[in-house]
Coordinates of C-alpha atoms in Angstrom, one line a residue:
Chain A
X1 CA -6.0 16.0 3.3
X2 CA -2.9 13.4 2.3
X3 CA -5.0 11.0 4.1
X4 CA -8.3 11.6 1.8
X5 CA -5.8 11.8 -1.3
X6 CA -4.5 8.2 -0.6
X7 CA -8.2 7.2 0.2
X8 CA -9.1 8.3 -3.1
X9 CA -6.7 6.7 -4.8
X10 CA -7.4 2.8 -2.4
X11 CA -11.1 3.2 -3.8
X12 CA -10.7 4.0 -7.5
X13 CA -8.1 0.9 -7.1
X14 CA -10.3 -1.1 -5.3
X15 CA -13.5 -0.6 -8.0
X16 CA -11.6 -1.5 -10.9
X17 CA -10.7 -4.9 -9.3
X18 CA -13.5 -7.2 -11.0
X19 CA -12.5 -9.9 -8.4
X20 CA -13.4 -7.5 -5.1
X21 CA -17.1 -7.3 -6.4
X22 CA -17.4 -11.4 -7.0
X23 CA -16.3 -11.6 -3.0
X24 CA -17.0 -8.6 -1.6
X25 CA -20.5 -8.4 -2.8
X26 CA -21.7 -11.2 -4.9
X27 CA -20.3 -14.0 -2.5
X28 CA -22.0 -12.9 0.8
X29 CA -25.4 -12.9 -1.6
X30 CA -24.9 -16.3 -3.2
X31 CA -24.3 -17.9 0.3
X32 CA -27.3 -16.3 1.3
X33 CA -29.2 -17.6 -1.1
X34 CA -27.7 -20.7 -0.9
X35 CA -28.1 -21.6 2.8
X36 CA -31.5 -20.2 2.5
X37 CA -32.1 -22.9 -0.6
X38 CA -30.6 -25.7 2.3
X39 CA -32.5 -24.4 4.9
X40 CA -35.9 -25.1 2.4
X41 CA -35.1 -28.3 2.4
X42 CA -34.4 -29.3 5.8
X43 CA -37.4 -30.8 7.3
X44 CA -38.7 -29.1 10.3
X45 CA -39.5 -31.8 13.1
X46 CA -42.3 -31.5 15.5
X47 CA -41.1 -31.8 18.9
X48 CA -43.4 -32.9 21.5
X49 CA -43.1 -31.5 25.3
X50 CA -42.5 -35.1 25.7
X51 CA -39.8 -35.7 24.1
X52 CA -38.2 -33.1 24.8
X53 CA -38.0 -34.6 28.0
X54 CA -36.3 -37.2 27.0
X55 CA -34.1 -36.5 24.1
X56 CA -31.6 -34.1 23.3
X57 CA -32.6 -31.7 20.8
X58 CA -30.2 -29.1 20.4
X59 CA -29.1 -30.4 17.4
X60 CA -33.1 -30.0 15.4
X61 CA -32.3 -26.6 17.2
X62 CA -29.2 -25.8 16.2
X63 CA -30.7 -25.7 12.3
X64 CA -32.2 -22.0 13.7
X65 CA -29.0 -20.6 12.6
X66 CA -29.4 -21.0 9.1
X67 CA -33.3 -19.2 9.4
X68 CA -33.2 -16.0 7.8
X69 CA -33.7 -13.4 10.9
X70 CA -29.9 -15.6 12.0
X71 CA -28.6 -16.3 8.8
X72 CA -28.3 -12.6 7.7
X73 CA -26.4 -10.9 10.2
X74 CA -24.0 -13.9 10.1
X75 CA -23.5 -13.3 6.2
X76 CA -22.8 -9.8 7.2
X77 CA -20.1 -10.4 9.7
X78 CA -18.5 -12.9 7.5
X79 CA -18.9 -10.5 4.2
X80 CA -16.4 -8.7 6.6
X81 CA -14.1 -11.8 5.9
X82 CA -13.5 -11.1 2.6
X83 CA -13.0 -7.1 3.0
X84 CA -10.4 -8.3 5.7
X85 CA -8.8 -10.4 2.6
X86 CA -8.5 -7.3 0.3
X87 CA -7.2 -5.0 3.1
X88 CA -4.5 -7.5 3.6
X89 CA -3.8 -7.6 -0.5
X90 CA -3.9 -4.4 -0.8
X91 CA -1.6 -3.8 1.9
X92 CA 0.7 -6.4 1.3
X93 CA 1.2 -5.3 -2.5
X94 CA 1.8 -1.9 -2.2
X95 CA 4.4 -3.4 0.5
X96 CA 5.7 -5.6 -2.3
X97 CA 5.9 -3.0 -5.0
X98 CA 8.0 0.4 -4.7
X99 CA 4.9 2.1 -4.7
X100 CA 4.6 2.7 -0.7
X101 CA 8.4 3.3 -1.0
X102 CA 7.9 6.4 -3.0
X103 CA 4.9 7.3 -0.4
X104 CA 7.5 6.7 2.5
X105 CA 9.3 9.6 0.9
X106 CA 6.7 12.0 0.5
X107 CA 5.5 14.5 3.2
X108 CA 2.8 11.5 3.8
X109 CA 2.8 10.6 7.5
X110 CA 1.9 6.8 8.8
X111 CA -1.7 8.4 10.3
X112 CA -2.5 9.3 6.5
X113 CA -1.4 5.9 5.6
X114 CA -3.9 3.9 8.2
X115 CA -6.7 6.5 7.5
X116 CA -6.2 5.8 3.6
X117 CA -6.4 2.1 3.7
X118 CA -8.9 2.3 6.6
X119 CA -11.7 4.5 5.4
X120 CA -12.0 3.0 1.6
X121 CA -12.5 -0.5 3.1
X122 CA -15.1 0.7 5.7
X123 CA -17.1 2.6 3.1
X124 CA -17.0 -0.6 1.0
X125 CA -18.3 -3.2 4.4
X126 CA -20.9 -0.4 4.8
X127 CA -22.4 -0.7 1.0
X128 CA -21.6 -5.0 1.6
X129 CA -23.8 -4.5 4.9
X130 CA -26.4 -2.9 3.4
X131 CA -26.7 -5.2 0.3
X132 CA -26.5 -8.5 2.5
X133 CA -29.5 -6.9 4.9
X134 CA -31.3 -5.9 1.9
X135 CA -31.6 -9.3 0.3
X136 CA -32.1 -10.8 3.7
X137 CA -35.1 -8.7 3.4
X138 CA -36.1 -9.9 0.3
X139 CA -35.4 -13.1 1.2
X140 CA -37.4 -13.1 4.4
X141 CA -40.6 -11.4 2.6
X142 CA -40.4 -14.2 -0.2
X143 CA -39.7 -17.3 1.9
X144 CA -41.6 -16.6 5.6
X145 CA -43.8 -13.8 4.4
X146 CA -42.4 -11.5 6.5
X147 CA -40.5 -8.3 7.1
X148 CA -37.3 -8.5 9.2
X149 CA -37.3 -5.4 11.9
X150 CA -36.5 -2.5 9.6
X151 CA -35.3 -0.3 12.6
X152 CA -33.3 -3.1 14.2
X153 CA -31.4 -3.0 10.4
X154 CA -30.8 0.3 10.6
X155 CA -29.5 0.1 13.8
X156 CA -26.9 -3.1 12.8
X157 CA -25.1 -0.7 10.7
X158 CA -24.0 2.3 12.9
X159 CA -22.6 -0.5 15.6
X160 CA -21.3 -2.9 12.7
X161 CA -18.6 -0.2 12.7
X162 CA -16.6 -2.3 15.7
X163 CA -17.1 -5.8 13.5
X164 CA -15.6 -3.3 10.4
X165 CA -12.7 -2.2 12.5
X166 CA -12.0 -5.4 13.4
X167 CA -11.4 -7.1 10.4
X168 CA -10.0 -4.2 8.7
X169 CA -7.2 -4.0 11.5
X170 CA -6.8 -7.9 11.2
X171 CA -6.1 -7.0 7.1
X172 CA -3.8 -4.2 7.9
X173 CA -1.8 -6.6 10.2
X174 CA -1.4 -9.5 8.6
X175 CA -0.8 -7.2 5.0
X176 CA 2.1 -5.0 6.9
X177 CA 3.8 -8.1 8.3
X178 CA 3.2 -10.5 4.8
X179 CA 4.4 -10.5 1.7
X180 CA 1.6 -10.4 -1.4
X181 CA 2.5 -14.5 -1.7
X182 CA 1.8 -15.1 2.3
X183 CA -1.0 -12.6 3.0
X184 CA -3.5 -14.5 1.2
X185 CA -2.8 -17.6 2.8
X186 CA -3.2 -16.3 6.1
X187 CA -6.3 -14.4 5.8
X188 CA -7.9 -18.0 3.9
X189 CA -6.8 -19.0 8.1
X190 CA -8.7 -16.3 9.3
X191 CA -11.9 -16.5 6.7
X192 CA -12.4 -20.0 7.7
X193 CA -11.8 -19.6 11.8
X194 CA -14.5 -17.2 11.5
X195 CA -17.2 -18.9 9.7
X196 CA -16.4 -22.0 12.1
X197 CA -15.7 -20.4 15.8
X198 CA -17.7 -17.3 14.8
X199 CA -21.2 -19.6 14.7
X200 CA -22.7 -18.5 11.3
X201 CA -23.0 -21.8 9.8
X202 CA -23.8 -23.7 13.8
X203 CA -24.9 -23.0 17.1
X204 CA -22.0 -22.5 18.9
X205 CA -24.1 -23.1 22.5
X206 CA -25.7 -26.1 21.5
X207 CA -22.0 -27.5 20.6
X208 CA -21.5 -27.8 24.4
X209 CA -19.6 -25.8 27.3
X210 CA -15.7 -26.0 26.3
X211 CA -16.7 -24.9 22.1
X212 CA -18.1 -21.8 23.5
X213 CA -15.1 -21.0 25.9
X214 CA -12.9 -21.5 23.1
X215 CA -15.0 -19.4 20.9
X216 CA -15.3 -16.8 23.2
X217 CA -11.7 -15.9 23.3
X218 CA -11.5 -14.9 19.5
X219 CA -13.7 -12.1 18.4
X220 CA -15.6 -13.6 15.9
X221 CA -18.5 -15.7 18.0
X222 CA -18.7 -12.3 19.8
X223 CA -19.1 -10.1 16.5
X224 CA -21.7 -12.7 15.4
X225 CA -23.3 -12.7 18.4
X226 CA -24.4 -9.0 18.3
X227 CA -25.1 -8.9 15.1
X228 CA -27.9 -11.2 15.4
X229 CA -29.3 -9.8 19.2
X230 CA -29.4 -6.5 17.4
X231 CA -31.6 -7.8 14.5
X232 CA -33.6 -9.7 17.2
X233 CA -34.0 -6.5 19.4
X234 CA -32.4 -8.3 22.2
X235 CA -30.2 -5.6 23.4
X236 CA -29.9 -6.9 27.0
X237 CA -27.5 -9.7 25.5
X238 CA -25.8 -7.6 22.8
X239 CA -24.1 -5.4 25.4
X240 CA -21.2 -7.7 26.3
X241 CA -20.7 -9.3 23.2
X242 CA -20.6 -5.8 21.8
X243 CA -18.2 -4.5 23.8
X244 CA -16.3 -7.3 23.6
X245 CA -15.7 -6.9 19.9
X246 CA -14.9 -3.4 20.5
X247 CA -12.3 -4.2 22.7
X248 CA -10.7 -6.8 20.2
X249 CA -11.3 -4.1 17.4
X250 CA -9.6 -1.8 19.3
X251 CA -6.6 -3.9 20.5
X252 CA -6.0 -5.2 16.8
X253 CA -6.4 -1.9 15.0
X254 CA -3.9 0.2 17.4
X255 CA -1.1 -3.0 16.9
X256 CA -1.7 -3.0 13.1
X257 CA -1.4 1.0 13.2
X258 CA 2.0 0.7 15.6
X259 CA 2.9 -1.9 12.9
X260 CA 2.7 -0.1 10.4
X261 CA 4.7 2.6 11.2
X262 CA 7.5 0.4 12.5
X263 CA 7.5 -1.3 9.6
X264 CA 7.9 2.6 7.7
X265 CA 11.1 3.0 9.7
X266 CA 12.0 -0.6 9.5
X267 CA 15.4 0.3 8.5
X268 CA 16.1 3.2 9.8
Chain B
X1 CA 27.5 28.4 -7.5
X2 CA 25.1 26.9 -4.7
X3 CA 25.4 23.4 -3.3
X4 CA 22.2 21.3 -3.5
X5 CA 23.7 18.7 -1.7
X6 CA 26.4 18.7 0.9
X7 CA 27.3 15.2 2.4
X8 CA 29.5 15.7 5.2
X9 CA 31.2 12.0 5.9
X10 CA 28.0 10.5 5.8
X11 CA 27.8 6.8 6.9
X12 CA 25.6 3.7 6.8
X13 CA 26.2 0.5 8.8
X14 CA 23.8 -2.4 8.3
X15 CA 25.1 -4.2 12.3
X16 CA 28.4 -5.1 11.0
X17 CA 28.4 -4.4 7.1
X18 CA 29.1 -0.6 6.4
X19 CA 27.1 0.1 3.5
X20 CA 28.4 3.3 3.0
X21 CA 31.4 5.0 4.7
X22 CA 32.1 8.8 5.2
X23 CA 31.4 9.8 2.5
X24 CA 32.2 13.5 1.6
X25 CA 30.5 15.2 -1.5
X26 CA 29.0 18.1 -3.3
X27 CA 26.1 18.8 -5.9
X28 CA 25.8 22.1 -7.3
X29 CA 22.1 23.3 -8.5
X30 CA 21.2 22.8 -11.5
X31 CA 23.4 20.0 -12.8
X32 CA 23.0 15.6 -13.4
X33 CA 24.9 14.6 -10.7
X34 CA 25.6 10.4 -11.4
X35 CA 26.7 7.9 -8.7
X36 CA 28.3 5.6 -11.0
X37 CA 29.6 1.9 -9.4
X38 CA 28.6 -1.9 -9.4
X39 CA 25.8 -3.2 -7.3
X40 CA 26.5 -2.8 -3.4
X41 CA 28.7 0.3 -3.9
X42 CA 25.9 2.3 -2.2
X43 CA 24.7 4.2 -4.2
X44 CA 20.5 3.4 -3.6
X45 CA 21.9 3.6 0.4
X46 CA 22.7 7.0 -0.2
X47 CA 19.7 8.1 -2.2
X48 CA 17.5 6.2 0.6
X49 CA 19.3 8.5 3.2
X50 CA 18.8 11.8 1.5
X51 CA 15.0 11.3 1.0
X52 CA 14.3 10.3 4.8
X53 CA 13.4 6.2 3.9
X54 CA 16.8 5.6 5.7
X55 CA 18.5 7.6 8.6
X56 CA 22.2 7.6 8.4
X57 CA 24.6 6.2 11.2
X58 CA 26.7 9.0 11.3
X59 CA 27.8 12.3 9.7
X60 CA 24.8 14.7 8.2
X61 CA 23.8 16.0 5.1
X62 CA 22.7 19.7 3.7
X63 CA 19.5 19.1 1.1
X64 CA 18.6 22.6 -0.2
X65 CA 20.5 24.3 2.4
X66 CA 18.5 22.4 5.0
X67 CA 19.7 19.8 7.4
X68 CA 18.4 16.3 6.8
X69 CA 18.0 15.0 10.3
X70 CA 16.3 17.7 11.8
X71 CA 14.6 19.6 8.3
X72 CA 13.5 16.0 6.8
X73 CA 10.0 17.5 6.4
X74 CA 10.7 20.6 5.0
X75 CA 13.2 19.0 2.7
X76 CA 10.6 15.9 1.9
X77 CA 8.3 19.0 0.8
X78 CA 11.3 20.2 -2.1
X79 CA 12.3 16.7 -3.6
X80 CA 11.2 13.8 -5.0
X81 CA 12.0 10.2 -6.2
X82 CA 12.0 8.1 -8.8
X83 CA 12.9 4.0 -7.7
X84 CA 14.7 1.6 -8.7
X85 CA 11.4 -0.5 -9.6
X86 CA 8.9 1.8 -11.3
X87 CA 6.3 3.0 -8.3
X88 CA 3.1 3.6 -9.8
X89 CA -0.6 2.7 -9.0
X90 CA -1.4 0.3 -11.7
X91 CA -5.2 0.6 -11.5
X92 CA -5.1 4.5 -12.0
X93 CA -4.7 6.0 -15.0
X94 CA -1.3 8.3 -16.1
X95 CA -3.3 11.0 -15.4
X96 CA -5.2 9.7 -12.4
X97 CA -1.3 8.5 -11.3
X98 CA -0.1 12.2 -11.4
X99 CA -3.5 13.9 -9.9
X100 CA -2.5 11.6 -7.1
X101 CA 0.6 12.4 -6.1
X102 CA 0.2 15.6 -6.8
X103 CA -2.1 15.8 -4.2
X104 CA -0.3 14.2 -1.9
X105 CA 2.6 17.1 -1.9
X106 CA -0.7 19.6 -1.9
X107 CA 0.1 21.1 -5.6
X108 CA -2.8 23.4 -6.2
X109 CA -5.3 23.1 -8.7
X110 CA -3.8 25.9 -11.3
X111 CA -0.5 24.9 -10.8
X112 CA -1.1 21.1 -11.5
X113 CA -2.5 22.0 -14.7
X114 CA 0.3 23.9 -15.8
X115 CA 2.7 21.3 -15.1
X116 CA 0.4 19.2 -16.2
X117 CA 0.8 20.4 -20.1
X118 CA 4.2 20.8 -19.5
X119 CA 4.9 17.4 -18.3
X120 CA 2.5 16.1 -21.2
X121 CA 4.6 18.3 -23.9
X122 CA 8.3 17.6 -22.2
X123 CA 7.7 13.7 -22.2
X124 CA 4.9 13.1 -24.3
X125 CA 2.5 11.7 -21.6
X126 CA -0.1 13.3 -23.2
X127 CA -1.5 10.3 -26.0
X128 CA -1.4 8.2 -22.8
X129 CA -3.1 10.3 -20.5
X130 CA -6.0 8.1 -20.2
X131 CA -4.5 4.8 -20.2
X132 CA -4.5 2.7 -17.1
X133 CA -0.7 2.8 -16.2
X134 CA -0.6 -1.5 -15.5
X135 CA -1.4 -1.5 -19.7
X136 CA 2.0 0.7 -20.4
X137 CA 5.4 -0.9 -22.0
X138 CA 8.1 -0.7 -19.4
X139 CA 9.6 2.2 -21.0
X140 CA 6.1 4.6 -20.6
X141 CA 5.9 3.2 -17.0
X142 CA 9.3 4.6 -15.7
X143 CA 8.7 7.6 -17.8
X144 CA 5.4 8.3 -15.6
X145 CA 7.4 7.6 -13.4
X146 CA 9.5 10.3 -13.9
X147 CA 6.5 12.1 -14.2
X148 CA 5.0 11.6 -11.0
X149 CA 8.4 13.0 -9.1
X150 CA 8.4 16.2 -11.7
X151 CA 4.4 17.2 -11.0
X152 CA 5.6 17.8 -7.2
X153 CA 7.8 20.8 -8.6
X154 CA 11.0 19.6 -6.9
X155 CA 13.8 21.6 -6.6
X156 CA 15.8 18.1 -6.4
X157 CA 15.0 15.0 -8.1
X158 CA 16.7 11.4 -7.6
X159 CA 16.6 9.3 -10.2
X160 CA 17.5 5.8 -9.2
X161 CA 19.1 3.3 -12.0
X162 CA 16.3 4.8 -14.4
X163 CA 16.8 3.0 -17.3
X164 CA 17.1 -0.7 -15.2
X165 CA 15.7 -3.5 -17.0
X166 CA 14.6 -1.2 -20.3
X167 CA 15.7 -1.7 -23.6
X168 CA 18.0 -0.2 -25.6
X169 CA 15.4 1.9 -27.4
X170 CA 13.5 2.9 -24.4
X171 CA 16.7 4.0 -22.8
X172 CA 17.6 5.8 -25.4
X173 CA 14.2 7.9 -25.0
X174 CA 14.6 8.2 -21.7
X175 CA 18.3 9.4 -21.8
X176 CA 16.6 12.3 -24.1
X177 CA 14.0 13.1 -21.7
X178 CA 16.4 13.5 -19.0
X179 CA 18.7 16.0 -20.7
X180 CA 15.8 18.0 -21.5
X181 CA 15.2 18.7 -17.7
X182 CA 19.0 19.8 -17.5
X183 CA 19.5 23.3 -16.0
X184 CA 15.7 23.3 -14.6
X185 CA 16.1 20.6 -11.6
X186 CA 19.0 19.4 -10.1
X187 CA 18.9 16.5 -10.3
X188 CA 21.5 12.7 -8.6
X189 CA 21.0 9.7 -10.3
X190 CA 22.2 6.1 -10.0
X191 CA 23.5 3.9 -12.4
X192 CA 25.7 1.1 -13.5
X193 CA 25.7 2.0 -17.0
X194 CA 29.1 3.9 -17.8
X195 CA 27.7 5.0 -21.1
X196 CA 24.9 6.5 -19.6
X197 CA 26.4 8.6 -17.0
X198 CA 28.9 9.6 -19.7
X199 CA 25.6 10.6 -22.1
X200 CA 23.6 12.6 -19.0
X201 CA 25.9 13.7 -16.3
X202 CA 27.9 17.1 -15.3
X203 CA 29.5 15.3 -12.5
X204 CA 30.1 11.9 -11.8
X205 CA 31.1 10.4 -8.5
X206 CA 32.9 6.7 -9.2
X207 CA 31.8 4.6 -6.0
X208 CA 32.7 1.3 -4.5
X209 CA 32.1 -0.7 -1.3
X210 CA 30.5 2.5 -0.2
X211 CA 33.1 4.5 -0.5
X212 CA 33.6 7.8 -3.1
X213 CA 37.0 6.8 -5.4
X214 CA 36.8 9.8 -7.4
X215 CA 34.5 12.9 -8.5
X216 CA 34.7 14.9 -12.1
X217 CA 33.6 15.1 -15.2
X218 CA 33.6 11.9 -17.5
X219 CA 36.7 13.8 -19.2
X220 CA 38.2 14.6 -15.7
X221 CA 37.9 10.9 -14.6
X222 CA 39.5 10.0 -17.8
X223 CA 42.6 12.1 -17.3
X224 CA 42.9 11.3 -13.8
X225 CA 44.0 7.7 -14.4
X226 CA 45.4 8.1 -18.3
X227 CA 42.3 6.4 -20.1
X228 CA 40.6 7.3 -23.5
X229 CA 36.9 5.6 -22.4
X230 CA 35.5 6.1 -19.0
X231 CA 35.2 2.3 -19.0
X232 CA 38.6 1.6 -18.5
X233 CA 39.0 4.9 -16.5
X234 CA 36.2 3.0 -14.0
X235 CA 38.0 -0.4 -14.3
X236 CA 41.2 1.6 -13.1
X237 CA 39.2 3.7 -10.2
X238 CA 37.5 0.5 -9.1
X239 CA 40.6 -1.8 -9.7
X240 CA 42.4 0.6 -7.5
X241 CA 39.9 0.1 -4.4
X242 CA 40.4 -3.9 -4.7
X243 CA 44.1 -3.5 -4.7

């Protein structure tokens, strides 16, 4: 009940920040728009058998990322960037205030505390989610005349929930052990590892053997990765990178909740 | 008359630095108890110890007749807090603010209400209600506040250095707000203002370097050293522990 109290309370303050609509929502739509403008105006290559033969094209390939059917789910995961960002700010400024001091006082227990900031940001990935697939839908009808797999969409949210955990945990972390000056900073670190080791704005595999090793031992290539097998119904090769990111998810979200309530009883 | 608080040599050490040091003292229901002293005399350390954010080293305490290390939740259920820094959620309104925390101590719906007006009548909340709390002065900020920890229905309130950083009107206010609770909550609050824990307190317990110097009435503290102001009756109490 405390828990739902102090979720309540994350969400109205959450809504009434103008800046956690312009990133949370209205950034992952502009870059989808935007990338989808660049992708326009790429010109698309033929490529003979022949040459193929003879030249190296992953890099014509490696454009695929930015089609529609890969560029959405990419968005999506790193929409989850920015919902990562607000955990962390929120967090980290309740930290800095008395505010959670008062809390600390109350009957409220640190399992209300992770449940409270958890739950307001998961509801608020699941409405980004949604939007981003929504206008990728739009997008895809529009520019390749197409519908993207509407069950496969459906599907991307219920196991989106690991990706959500992820970054949430990563936010709850990085907010518990920073001040409201340091946070920021950090998750900016985090933002920009994950658009660039995550693979939403390159092939990771066409970048050769020893990028994808080192992608593969952060969670954000994996959390990509799904994302976009799911949407292509290839659920063969979104079982390890799945479970992968549910590990990770896992792993951070119990050491941010141990954190946390450490950090309660810092003192005592 | 009942104890509220019984502090049985309770004691603080931060590694080597003994914040506060066996300390031994008594608040009776009902009354303004003041820790009066300069900064680092410990008296936040000792609020922070009776409301659970900070377990002491040694010695115990009775809250409400209950025993603080092993009755923390019970007693966490009877008393609340006002910080040193006003704790509010800024995005919420004043009355959104109160909702909140009273739902956190699980106040029930007819029961908020009634405090509700009450709290809106006693410190005039009310013309605010709807206000996000960011927008308020300082001086309606630490009254909600004040608010917040009197929704809960606390038996026991601590008020720590209320009237920090506020004005001389604002303080004023709040100093009249305060007196009006007298009698209904008990209630122990910090300050380093001499004339304000002459102006609100029953009791007032003189502390440095984490000791307690001397406990009494402002009149009683001005006898016990020969002063006519409790100024230089603090000066001499205090002067007395540098000696």
């Amino acid at each position: 009940m405390r828990a739902l109290v102090f979720t309540s309370r994350n969400i109205k303050e959450l809504l009434r920040n103008p800046l956690s609509y312009i990133f949370c929502l209205g950034l992952p739509l502009v870059m989808l728009i935007v990338m989808t403008l660049i992708n326009a105006s790429i010109p698309k290559p033929e490529i003979s058998a022949e040459a193929e033969a003879f030249i190296d094209t992953s890099a014509i390939k490696a454009t695929t990322v930015f089609n529609i059917d890969k560029l959405t789910p990419g968005i999506a995961v790193f929409g989850m960037t920015f919902i990562m960002l607000f955990c962390c700010i929120s967090v980290s400024s309740d930290r800095s205030s008395s505010f959670l001091t008062r809390l600390y006082a109350s009957p409220m227990k640190s399992t209300d505390f992770i449940v409270g900031y958890t739950l307001p940001f998961a509801i608020i990935a699941a409405g980004q989610f949604i939007i981003t697939y929504i206008a990728g839908e739009i997008i895809s009808l529009i520019v390749n005349g197409e519908s993207l797999n509407i069950g496969y969409m459906l599907l991307g949210l219920p196991l989106a929930v690991p990706s959500m955990i992820l970054f949430i945990g990563i936010g709850i972390f990085f907010g518990t052990l920073l001040n409201d000056k340091a946070a920021p900073g950090i998750c900016s670190v985090f933002i920009t590892a994950a658009a660039i080791l995550g693979g939403i704005w390159m092939d990771i595999e066409a970048m050769g053997d020893a990028w994808v090793t080192i992608c593969s031992c952060l969670p954000f290539y994996h959390s990509v990765k799904y994302a976009r097998c799911i949407l292509a119904g290839d659920f063969g090769g979104m079982v390890l990178p799945l479970t992968v990111t549910a590990i990770f998810a896992l792993v951070i979200f119990a050491a941010s909740a141990l954190l946390f309530a450490h950090k309660s009883k810092a003192d005592k | 008359m009942n104890k509220a608080i019984e502090l049985k040599g309770l004691t603080k050490k931060f590694g080597n630095k003994t914040a506060v040091d066996h300390i031994d003292l008594d608040v009776n229901e009902g009354e303004i108890f003041g820790l009066l002293g300069v900064n680092g005399a410990g008296k936040t350390t000792t609020i922070r110890m009776l409301t659970g954010l900070s377990l002491p080293t040694e010695g115990n305490a009775k809250v409400l007749g209950l025993d603080l290390k092993s009755e923390l939740d019970k007693i966490k259920m009877m008393v609340n807090v006002s910080t040193q820094e006003t704790a509010i959620a800024g995005n919420l309104t004043v009355e959104e603010n109160l909702k909140f925390i009273a739902g956190i101590y699980g106040v029930e719906a007819s029961l908020f209400e009634e405090r509700l007006e009450d709290i809106y009548t006693s410190l005039e909340l009310g013309e605010v209600r709807d206000q996000r709390s960011k927008t308020l002065s300082g001086g309606w900020q630490r009254r909600l506040s004040i608010a917040m920890a009197l929704i809960t229905g606390p038996k026991l309130i601590f008020l720590d250095e209320p009237t920090l950083g506020l004005d001389v009107l604002a303080r004023r206010e709040l100093w009249r707000f305060v007196k009006k609770l007298k009698g209904k909550v008990t209630i122990v609050l910090t300050t380093h203002y001499l004339d304000e824990a002459e102006a609100l307190c029953d009791t007032i317990a003189v502390m440095a370097k984490g000791h307690v110097l001397a406990v009494g009435t402002a009149d009683e503290l001005k006898r016990s050293v020969n002063k006519g102001t409790l100024e230089d009756a603090f000066v001499e109490i205090v002067g007395g522990e540098k000696k």
